[in-house]
CSV table of C-alpha atoms and ligand atoms in Angstrom, one decimal:
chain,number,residue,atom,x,y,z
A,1,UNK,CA,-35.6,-25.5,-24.7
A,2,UNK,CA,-32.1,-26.8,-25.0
A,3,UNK,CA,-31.5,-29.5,-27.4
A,4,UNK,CA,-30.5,-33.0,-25.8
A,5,UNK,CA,-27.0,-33.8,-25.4
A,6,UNK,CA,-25.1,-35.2,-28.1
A,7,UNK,CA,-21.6,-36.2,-27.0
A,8,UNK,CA,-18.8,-35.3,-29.9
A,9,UNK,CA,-16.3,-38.2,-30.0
A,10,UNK,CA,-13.0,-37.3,-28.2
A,11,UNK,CA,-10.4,-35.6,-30.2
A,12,UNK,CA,-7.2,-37.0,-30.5
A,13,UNK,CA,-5.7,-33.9,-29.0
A,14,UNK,CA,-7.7,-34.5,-26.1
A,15,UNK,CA,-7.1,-38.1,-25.9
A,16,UNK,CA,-3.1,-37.8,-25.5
A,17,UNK,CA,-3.7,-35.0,-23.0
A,18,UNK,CA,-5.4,-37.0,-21.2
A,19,UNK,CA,-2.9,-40.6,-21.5
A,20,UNK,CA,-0.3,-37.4,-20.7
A,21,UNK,CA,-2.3,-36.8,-17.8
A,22,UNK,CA,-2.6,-40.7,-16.5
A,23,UNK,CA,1.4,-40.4,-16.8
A,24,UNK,CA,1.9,-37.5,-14.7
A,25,UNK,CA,-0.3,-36.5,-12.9
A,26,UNK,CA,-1.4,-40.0,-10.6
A,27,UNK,CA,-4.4,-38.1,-8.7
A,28,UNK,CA,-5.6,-37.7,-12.6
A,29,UNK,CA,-6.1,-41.4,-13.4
A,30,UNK,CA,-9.5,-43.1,-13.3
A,31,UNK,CA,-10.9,-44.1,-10.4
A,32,UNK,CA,-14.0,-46.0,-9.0
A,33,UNK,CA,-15.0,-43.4,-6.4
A,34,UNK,CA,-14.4,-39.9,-8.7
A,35,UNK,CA,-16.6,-41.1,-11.2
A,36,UNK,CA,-15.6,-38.1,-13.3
A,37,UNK,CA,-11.1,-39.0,-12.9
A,38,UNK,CA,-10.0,-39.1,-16.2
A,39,UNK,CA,-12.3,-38.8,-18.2
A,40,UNK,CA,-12.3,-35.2,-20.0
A,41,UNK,CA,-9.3,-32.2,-20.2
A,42,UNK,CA,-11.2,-28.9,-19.4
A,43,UNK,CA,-10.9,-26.1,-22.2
A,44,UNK,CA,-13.1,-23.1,-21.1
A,45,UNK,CA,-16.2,-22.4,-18.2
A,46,UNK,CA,-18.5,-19.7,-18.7
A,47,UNK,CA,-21.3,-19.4,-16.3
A,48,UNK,CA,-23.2,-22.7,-15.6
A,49,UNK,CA,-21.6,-24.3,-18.3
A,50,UNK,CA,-18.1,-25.8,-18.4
A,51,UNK,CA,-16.4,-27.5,-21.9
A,52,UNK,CA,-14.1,-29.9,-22.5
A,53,UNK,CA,-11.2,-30.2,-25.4
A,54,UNK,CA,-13.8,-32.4,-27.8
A,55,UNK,CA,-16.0,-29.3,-27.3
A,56,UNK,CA,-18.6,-30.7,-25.3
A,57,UNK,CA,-20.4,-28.4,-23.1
A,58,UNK,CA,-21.7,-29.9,-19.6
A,59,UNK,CA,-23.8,-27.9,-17.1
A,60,UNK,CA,-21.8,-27.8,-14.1
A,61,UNK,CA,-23.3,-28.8,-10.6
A,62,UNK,CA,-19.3,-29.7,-9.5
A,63,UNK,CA,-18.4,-25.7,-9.7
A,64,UNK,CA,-14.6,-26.3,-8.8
A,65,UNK,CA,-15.6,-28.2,-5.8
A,66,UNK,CA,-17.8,-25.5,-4.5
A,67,UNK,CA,-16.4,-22.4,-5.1
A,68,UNK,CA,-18.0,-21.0,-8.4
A,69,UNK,CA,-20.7,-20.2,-6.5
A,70,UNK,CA,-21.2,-16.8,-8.9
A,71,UNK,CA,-21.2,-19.2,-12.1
A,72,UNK,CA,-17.5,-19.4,-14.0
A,73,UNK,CA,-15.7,-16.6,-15.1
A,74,UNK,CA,-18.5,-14.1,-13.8
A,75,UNK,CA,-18.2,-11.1,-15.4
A,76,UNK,CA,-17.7,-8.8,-13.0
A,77,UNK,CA,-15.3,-11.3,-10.9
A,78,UNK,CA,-13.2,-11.3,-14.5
A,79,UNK,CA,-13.4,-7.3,-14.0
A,80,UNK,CA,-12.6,-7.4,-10.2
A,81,UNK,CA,-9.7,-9.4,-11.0
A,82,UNK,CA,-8.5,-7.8,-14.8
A,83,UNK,CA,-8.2,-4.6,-12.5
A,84,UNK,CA,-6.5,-6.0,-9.7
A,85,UNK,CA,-3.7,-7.5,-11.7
A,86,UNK,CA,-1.6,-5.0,-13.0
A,87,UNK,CA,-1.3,-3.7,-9.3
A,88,UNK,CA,0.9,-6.2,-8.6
A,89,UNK,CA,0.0,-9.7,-7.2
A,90,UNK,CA,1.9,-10.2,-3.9
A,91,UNK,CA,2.5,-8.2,-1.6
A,92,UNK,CA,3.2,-10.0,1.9
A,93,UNK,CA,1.8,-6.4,3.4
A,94,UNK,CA,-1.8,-5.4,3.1
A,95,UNK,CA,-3.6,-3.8,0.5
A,96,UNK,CA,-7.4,-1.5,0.4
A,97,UNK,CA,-9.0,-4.7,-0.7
A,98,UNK,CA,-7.6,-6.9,2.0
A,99,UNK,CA,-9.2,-4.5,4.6
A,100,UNK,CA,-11.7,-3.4,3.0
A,101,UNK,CA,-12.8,-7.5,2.3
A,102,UNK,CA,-11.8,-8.2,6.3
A,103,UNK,CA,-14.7,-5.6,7.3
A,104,UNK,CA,-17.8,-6.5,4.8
A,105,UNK,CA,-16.6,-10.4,6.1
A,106,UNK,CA,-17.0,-8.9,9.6
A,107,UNK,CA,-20.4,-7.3,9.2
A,108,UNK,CA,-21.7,-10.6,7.5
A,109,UNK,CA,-20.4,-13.4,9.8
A,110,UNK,CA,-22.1,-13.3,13.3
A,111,UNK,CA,-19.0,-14.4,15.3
A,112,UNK,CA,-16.3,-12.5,13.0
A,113,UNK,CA,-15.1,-9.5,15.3
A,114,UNK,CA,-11.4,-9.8,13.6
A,115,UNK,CA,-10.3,-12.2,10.7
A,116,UNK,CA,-6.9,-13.9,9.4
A,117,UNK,CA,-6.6,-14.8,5.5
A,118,UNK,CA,-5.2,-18.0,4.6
A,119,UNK,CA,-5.3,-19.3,1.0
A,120,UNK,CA,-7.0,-22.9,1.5
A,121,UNK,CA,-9.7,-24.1,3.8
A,122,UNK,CA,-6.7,-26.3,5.0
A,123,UNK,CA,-4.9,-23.3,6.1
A,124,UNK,CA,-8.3,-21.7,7.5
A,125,UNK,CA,-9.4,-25.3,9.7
A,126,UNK,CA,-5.8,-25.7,11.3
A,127,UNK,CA,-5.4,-21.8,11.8
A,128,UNK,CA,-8.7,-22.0,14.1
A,129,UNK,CA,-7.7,-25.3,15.7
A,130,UNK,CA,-4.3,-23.5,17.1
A,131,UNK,CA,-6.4,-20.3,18.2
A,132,UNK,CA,-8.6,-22.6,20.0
A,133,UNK,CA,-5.3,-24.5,21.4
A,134,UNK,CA,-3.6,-21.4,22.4
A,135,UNK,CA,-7.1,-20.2,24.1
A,136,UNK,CA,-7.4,-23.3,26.3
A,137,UNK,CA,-4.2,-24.6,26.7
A,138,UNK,CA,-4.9,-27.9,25.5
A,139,UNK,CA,-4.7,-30.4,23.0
A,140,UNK,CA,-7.5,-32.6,21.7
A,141,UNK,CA,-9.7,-31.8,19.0
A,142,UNK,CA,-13.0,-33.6,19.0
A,143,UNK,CA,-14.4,-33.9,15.2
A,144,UNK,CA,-17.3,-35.7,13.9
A,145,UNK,CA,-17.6,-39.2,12.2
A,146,UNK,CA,-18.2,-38.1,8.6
A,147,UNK,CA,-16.8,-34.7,8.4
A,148,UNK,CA,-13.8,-33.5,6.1
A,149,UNK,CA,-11.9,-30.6,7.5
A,150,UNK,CA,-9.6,-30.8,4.5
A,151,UNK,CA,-6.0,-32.0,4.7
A,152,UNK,CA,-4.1,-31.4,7.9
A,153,UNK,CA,-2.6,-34.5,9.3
A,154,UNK,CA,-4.6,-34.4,12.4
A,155,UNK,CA,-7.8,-33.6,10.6
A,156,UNK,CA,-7.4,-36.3,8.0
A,157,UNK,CA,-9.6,-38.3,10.3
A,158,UNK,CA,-12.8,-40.4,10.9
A,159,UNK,CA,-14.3,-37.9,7.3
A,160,UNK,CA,-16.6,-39.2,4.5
A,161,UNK,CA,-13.8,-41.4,3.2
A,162,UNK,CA,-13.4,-43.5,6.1
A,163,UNK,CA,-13.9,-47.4,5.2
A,164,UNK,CA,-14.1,-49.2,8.3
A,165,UNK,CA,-15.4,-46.8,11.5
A,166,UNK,CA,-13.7,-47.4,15.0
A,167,UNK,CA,-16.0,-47.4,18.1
A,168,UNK,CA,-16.0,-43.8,19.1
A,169,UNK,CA,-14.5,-41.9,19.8
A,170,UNK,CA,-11.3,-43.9,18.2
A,171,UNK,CA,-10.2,-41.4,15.1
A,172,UNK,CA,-9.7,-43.5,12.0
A,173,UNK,CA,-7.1,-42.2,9.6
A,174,UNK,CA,-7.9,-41.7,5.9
A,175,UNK,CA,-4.4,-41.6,4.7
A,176,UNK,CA,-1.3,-43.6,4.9
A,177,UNK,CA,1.6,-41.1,6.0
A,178,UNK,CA,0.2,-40.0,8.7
A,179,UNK,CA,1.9,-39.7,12.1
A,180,UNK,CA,0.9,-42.0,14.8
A,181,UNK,CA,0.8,-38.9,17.7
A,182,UNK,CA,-2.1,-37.3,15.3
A,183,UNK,CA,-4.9,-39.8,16.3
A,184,UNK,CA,-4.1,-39.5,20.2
A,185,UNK,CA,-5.0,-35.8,19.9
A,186,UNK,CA,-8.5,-36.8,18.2
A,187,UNK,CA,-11.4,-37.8,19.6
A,188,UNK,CA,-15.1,-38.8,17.4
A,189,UNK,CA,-18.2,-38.0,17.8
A,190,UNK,CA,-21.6,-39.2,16.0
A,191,UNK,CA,-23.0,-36.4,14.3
A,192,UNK,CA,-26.9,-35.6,15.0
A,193,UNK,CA,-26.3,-37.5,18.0
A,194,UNK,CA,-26.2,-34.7,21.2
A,195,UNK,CA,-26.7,-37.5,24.0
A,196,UNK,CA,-23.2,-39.2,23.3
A,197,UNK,CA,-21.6,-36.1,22.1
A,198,UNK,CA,-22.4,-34.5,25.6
A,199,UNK,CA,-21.0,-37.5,27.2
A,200,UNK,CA,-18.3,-37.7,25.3
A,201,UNK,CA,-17.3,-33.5,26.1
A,202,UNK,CA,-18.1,-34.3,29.9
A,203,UNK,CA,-15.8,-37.2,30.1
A,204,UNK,CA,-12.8,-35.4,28.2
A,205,UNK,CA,-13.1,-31.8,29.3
A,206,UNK,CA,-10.2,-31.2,30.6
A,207,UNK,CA,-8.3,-32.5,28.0
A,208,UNK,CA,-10.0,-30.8,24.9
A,209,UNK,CA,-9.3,-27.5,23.4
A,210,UNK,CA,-12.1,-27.5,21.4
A,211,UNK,CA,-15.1,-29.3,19.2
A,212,UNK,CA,-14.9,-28.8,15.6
A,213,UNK,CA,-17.6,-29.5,13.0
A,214,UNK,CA,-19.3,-28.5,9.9
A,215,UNK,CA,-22.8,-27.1,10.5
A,216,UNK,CA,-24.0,-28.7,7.6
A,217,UNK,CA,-21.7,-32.0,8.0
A,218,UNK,CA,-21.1,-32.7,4.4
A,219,UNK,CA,-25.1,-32.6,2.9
A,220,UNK,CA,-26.7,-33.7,6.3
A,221,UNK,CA,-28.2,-30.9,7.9
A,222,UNK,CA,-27.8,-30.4,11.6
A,223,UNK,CA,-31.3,-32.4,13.4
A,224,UNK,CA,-33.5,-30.7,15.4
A,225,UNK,CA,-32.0,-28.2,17.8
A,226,UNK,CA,-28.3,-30.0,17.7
A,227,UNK,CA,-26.2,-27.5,16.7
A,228,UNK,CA,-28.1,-25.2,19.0
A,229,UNK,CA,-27.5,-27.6,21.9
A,230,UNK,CA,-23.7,-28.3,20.9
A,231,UNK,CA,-23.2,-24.3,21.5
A,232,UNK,CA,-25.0,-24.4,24.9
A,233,UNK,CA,-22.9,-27.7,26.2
A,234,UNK,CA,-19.8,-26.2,25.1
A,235,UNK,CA,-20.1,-23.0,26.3
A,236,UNK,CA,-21.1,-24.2,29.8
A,237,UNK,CA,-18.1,-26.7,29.5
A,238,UNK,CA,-16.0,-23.7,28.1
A,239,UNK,CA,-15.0,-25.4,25.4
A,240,UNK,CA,-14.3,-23.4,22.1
A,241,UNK,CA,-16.8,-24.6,19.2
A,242,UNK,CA,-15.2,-23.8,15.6
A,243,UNK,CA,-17.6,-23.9,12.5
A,244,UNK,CA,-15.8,-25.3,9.5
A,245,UNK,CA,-18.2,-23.2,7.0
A,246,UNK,CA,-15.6,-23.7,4.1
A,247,UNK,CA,-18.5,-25.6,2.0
A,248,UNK,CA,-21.6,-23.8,3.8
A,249,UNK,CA,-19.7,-20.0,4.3
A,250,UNK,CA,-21.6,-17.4,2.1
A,251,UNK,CA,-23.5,-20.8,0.4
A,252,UNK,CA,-26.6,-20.7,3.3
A,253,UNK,CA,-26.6,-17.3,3.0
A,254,UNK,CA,-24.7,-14.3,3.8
A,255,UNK,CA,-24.3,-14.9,7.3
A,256,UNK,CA,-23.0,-18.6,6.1
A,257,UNK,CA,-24.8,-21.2,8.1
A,258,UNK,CA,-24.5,-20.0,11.2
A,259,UNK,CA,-26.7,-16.5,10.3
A,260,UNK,CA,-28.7,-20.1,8.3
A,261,UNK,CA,-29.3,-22.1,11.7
A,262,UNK,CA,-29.1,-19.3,14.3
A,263,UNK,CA,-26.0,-20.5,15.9
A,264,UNK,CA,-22.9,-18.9,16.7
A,265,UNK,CA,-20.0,-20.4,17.5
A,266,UNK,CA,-16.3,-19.1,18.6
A,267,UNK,CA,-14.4,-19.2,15.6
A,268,UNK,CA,-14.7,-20.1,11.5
A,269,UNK,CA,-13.6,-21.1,8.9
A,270,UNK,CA,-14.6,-19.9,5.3
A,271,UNK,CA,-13.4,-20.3,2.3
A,272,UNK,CA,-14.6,-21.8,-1.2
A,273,UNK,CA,-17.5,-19.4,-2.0
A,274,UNK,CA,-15.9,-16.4,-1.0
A,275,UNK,CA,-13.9,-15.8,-3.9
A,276,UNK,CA,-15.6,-16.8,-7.0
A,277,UNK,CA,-12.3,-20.0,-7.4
A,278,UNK,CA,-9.3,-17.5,-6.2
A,279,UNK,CA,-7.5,-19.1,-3.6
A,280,UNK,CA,-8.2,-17.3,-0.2
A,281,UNK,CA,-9.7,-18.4,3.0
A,282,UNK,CA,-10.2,-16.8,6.6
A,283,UNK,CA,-10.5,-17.7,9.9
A,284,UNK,CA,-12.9,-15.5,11.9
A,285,UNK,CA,-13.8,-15.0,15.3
A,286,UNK,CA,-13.9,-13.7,18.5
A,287,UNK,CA,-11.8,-10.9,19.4
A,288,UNK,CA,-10.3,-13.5,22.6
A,289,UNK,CA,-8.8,-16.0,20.0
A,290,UNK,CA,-7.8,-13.1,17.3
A,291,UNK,CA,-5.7,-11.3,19.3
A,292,UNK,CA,-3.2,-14.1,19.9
A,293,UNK,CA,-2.1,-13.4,16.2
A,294,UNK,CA,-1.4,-9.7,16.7
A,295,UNK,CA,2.3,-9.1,15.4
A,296,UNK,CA,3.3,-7.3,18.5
A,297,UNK,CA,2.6,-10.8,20.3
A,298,UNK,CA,5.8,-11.9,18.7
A,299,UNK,CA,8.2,-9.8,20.7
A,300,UNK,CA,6.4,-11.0,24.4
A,301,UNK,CA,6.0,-14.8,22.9
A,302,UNK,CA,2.3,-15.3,23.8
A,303,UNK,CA,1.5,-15.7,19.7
A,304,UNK,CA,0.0,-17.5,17.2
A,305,UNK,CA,1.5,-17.5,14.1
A,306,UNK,CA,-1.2,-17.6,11.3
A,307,UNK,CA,1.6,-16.5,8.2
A,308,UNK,CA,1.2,-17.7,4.7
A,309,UNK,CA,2.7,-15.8,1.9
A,310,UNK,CA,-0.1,-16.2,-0.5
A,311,UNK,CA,-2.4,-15.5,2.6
A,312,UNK,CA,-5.0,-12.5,1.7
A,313,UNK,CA,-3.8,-11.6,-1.9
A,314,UNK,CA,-4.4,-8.9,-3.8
A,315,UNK,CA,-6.0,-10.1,-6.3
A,316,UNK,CA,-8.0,-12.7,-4.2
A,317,UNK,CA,-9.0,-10.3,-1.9
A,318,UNK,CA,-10.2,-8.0,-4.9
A,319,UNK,CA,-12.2,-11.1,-6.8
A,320,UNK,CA,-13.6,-11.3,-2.8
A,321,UNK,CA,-14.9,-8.1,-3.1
A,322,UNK,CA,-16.4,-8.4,-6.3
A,323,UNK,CA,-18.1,-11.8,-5.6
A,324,UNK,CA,-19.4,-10.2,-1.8
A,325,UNK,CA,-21.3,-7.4,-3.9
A,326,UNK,CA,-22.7,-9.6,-5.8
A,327,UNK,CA,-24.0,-11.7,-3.1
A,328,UNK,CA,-25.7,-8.5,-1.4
A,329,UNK,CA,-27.9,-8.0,-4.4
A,330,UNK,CA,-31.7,-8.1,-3.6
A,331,UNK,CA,-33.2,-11.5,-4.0
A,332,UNK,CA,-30.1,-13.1,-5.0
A,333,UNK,CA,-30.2,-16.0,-2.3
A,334,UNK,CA,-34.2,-16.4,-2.8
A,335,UNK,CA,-33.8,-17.2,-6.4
A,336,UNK,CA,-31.2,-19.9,-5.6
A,337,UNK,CA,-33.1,-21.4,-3.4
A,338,UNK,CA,-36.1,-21.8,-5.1
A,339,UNK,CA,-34.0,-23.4,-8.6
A,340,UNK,CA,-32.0,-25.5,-5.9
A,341,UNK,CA,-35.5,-26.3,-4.5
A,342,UNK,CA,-37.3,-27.0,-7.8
A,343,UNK,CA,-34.3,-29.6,-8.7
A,344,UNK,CA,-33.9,-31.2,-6.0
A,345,UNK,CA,-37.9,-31.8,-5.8
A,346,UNK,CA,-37.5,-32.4,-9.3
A,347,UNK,CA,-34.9,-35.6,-8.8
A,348,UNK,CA,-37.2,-37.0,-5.6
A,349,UNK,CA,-40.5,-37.3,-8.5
A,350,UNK,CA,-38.1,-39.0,-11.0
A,351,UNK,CA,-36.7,-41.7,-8.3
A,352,UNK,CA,-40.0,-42.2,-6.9
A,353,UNK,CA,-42.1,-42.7,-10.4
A,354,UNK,CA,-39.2,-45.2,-11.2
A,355,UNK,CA,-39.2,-46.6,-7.8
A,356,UNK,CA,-35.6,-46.0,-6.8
A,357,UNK,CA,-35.9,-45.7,-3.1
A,358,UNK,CA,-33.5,-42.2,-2.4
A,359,UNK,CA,-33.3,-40.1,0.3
A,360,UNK,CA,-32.1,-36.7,-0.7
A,361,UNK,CA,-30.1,-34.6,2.1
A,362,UNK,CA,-29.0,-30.8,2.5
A,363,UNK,CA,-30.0,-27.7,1.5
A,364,UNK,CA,-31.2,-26.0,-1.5
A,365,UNK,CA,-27.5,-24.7,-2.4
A,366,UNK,CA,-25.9,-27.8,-1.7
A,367,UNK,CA,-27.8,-31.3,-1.7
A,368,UNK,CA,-27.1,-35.0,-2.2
A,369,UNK,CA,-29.3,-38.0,-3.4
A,370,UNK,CA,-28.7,-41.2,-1.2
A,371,UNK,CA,-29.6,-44.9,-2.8
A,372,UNK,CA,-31.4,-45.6,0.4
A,373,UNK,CA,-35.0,-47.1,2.4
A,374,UNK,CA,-33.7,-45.3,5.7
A,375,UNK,CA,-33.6,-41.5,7.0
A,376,UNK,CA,-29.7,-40.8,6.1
A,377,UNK,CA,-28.7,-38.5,9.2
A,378,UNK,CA,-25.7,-39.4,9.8
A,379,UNK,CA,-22.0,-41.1,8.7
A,380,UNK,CA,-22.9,-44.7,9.6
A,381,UNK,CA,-26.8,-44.7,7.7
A,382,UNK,CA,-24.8,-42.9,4.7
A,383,UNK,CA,-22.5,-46.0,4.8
A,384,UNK,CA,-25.1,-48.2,4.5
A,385,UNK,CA,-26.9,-46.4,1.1
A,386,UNK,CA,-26.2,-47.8,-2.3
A,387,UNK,CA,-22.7,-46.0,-3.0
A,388,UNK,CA,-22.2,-47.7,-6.5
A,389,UNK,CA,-25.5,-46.7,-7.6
A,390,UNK,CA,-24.6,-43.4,-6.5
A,391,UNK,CA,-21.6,-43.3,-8.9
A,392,UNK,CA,-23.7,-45.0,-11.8
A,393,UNK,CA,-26.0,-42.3,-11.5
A,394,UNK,CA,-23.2,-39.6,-11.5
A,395,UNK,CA,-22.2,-41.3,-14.9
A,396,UNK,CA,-25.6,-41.4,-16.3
A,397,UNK,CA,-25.9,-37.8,-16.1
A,398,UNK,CA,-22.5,-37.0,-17.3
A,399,UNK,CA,-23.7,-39.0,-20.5
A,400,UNK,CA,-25.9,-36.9,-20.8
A,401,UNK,CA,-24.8,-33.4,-20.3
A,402,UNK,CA,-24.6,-32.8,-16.6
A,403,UNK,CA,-21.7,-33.2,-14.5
A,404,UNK,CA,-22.8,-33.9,-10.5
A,405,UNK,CA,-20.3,-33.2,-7.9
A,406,UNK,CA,-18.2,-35.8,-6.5
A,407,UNK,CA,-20.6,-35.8,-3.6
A,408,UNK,CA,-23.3,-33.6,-4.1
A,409,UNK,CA,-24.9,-31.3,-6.3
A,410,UNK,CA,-23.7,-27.5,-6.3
A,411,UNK,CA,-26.1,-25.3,-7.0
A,412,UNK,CA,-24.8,-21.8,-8.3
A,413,UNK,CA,-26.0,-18.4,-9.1
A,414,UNK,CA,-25.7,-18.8,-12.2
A,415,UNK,CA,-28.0,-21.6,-13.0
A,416,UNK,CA,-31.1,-20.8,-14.8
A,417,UNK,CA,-34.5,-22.5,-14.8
A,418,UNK,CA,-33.5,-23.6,-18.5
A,419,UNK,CA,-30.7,-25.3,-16.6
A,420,UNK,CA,-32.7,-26.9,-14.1
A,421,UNK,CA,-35.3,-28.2,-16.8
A,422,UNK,CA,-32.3,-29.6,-19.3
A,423,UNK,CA,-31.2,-31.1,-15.8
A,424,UNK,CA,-34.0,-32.6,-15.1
A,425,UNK,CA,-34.9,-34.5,-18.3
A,426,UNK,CA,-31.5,-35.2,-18.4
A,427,UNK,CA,-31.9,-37.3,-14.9
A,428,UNK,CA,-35.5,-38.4,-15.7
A,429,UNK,CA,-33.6,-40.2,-19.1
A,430,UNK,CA,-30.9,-41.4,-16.7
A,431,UNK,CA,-33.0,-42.9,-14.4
A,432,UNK,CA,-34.9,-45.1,-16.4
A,433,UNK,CA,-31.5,-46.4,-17.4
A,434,UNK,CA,-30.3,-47.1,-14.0
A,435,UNK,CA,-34.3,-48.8,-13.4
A,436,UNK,CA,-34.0,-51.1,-16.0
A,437,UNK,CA,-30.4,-52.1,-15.6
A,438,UNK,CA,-32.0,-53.1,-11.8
B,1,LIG,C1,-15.7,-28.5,5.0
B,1,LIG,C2,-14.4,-28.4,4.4
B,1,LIG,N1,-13.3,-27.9,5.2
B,1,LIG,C3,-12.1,-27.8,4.6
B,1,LIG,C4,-11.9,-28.0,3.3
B,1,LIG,C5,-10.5,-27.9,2.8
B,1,LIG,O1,-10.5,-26.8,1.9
B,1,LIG,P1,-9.3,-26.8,0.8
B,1,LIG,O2,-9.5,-27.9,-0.2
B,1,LIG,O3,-9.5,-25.4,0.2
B,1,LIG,O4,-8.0,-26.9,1.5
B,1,LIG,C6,-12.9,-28.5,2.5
B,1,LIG,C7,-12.6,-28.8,1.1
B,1,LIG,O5,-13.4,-29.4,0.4
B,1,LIG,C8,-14.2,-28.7,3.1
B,1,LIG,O6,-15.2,-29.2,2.3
């Protein structure tokens, strides 16, 4: 058994890095809503373990922001990737790996028949949305309340960060600095909600080019047979449905969530998990949107340009390979499950002996405790859980050893069932703190 956590005070090296940090780097300072901002100046990450510049080692459930999904620095990722580099790292032509990575994505993802690389899930998101564009010859994206498709102006809309919702389907920007134009080409949807989504296609068919969401939307699982019925209303109103699986590609499972749920849409987005934290993403799809970015397309002008010079590198591409094999191991998604299952059971008994009411939503991979009496399905019941608590609890566990994601809990390959026990005496402590502070 591990020992408890005992925090070493922070060095002074540490300390100015960080007061260096608050000066340069404004995104770095604390905040209320990262409970994490400022707080610690990462020296090394190993596995499920990450360790600040005091040299206090945390067990890591933030994982980059999803895309450790192999555990840090995974040895044969490091390999992948100590290989690749003395090939050269840029190429702006492709390399084995890039192709070689572009089939085994193909043979995984049901709707994949070709692929583009980007580098971020940014790049991935907006590539899909001007596929879908070009397909349809229209403009409007509609997008669910709740979702983040990461940081495109015209996706920068209605997501988790959203403080005060419009009536839908009125987008609600999350950032100053956005153009006005952006929220006339959005419209918003409830999630979980089919009945006004389907009114909302009818009414705006002809203007749409396609609907966009996550298939897990953040933590909250698609309900029922809503996804399934989203793919049959769109493909009767022949409107292209993109996936955003940059959080749930290769996390589900191999075939991402839409091999999880049995639904496939038109085009993806992946990203995050496919490359053990090197930057590359991919849009895949159908072979009717792909072929608007073949090169030859350029000279006749019916093209999309889908260009980025970082897009599909070769060393990326490579730590892509290494982290795919991996993932094809025998049993390696059962054992994740079931540690991702045992914790998350694990937090529900600890609330519920301290009578904290919590509703946790997700998956075993990827999961999120809500300080809430009422089902949390959806953006506006998730508005109305205990968000502060949330943070306290985020900060309880980082006193003690565990660092939770900003919004949910990341569960990796790499996390053993020492881990999950450490974890969860580590919240069972925690959460008689937060019940007595009550
Ligand atoms: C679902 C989803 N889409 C897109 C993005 C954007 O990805 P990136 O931060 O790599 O640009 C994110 C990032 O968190 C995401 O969670």
């Amino acid at each position: 058994m591990q020992a408890p956590f005992e925090r070493k005070p922070r060095t002074d090296e540490e300390g100015s890095l960080l007061e260096r940090a608050a000066r340069l780097l404004p995104a770095a300072a604390k905040t209320a809503t990262m409970s994490l901002d400022g707080q610690m100046v990462i020296a090394e990450a190993h596995g499920s373990k990450i360790v600040d510049r005091s040299g206090n080692e945390y067990i890591d459930y933030l994982l980059g922001s999803g895309p450790v999904f192999l555990g840090h620095a995974h040895p044969v990722v490091v390999a992948a990737v100590q290989a690749a580099a003395p090939q050269g790292s840029s190429y702006m032509l492709p390399g084995e790996d890039s192709i070689l990575l572009a089939e085994e994505i193909v043979q995984a993802t049901p709707c994949a028949e070709r692929i583009t690389y980007g580098s971020t899930g940014t790049d991935a998101v907006y590539f899909a949305l001007r596929l879908a564009r070009a397909f349809r010859g229209r403009e409007k994206i509609l997008k669910f309340e709740g979702a983040y498709h990461g940081q495109a102006d015209s996706m920068l809309m209605s997501n988790q960060w959203t403080r005060t919702p419009e009536a839908f389907p009125k987008p609600s920007p999350n950032s100053l600095g956005i153009p006005g134009h952006c929220e006339e080409e959005v419209l918003v949807a409830p999630w979980n909600d089919i009945e006004q989504t389907a009114r909302l296609i009818a009414k705006h068919r002809d203007e749409l080019a396609c609907v966009i969401c996550e298939p897990m939307q953040r933590t909250l699982p698609p309900r029922g047979r809503f996804l399934a019925d989203l793919r049959e209303i769109t493909l009767e109103a022949e409107i292209p449905l993109i996936f955003d699986e940059v959080v749930t590609g290769f996390r589900l499972g191999y075939g991402s969530a839409q091999g999880y749920y049995g639904v496939t849409p038109d085009l993806c987005a992946l990203g995050k998990s496919l490359s053990g934290g090197h930057p590359i993403s991919v849009v895949a799809g159908k072979e009717d949107f792909m072929v608007f970015a073949e090169g030859v397309r350029k000279i006749t002008g019916d093209y999309v340009s889908l260009t980025g010079t970082f897009s599909g590198n070769p060393i990326s591409c490579a730590a892509g390979r290494a982290v795919l094999g991996e993932l094809r191991r025998e049993g390696a998604y059962e054992t994740l499950f079931e540690r991702g299952e045992r914790l998350r059971q694990g937090l529900k008994k600890s609330f519920d002996e301290a009578g904290i009411a919590v509703q946790i939503t997700g998956e075993p991979p990827a999961f999120e405790p809500w300080f809430s009496d009422e089902p949390v399905l959806d953006f506006r019941s998730s508005q109305r859980a205990d968000i502060g608590l949330g943070h306290r609890f985020a900060q309880a566990l980082f006193e003690r050893g565990v660092i939770k994601g900003h919004e949910k809990f990341f569960v990796s390959m790499a996390h053993s069932d020492a881990d999950i026990d450490f974890t969860l005496d580590a919240a069972r402590d925690a959460i008689a703190e937060l019940a007595r502070a009550r």
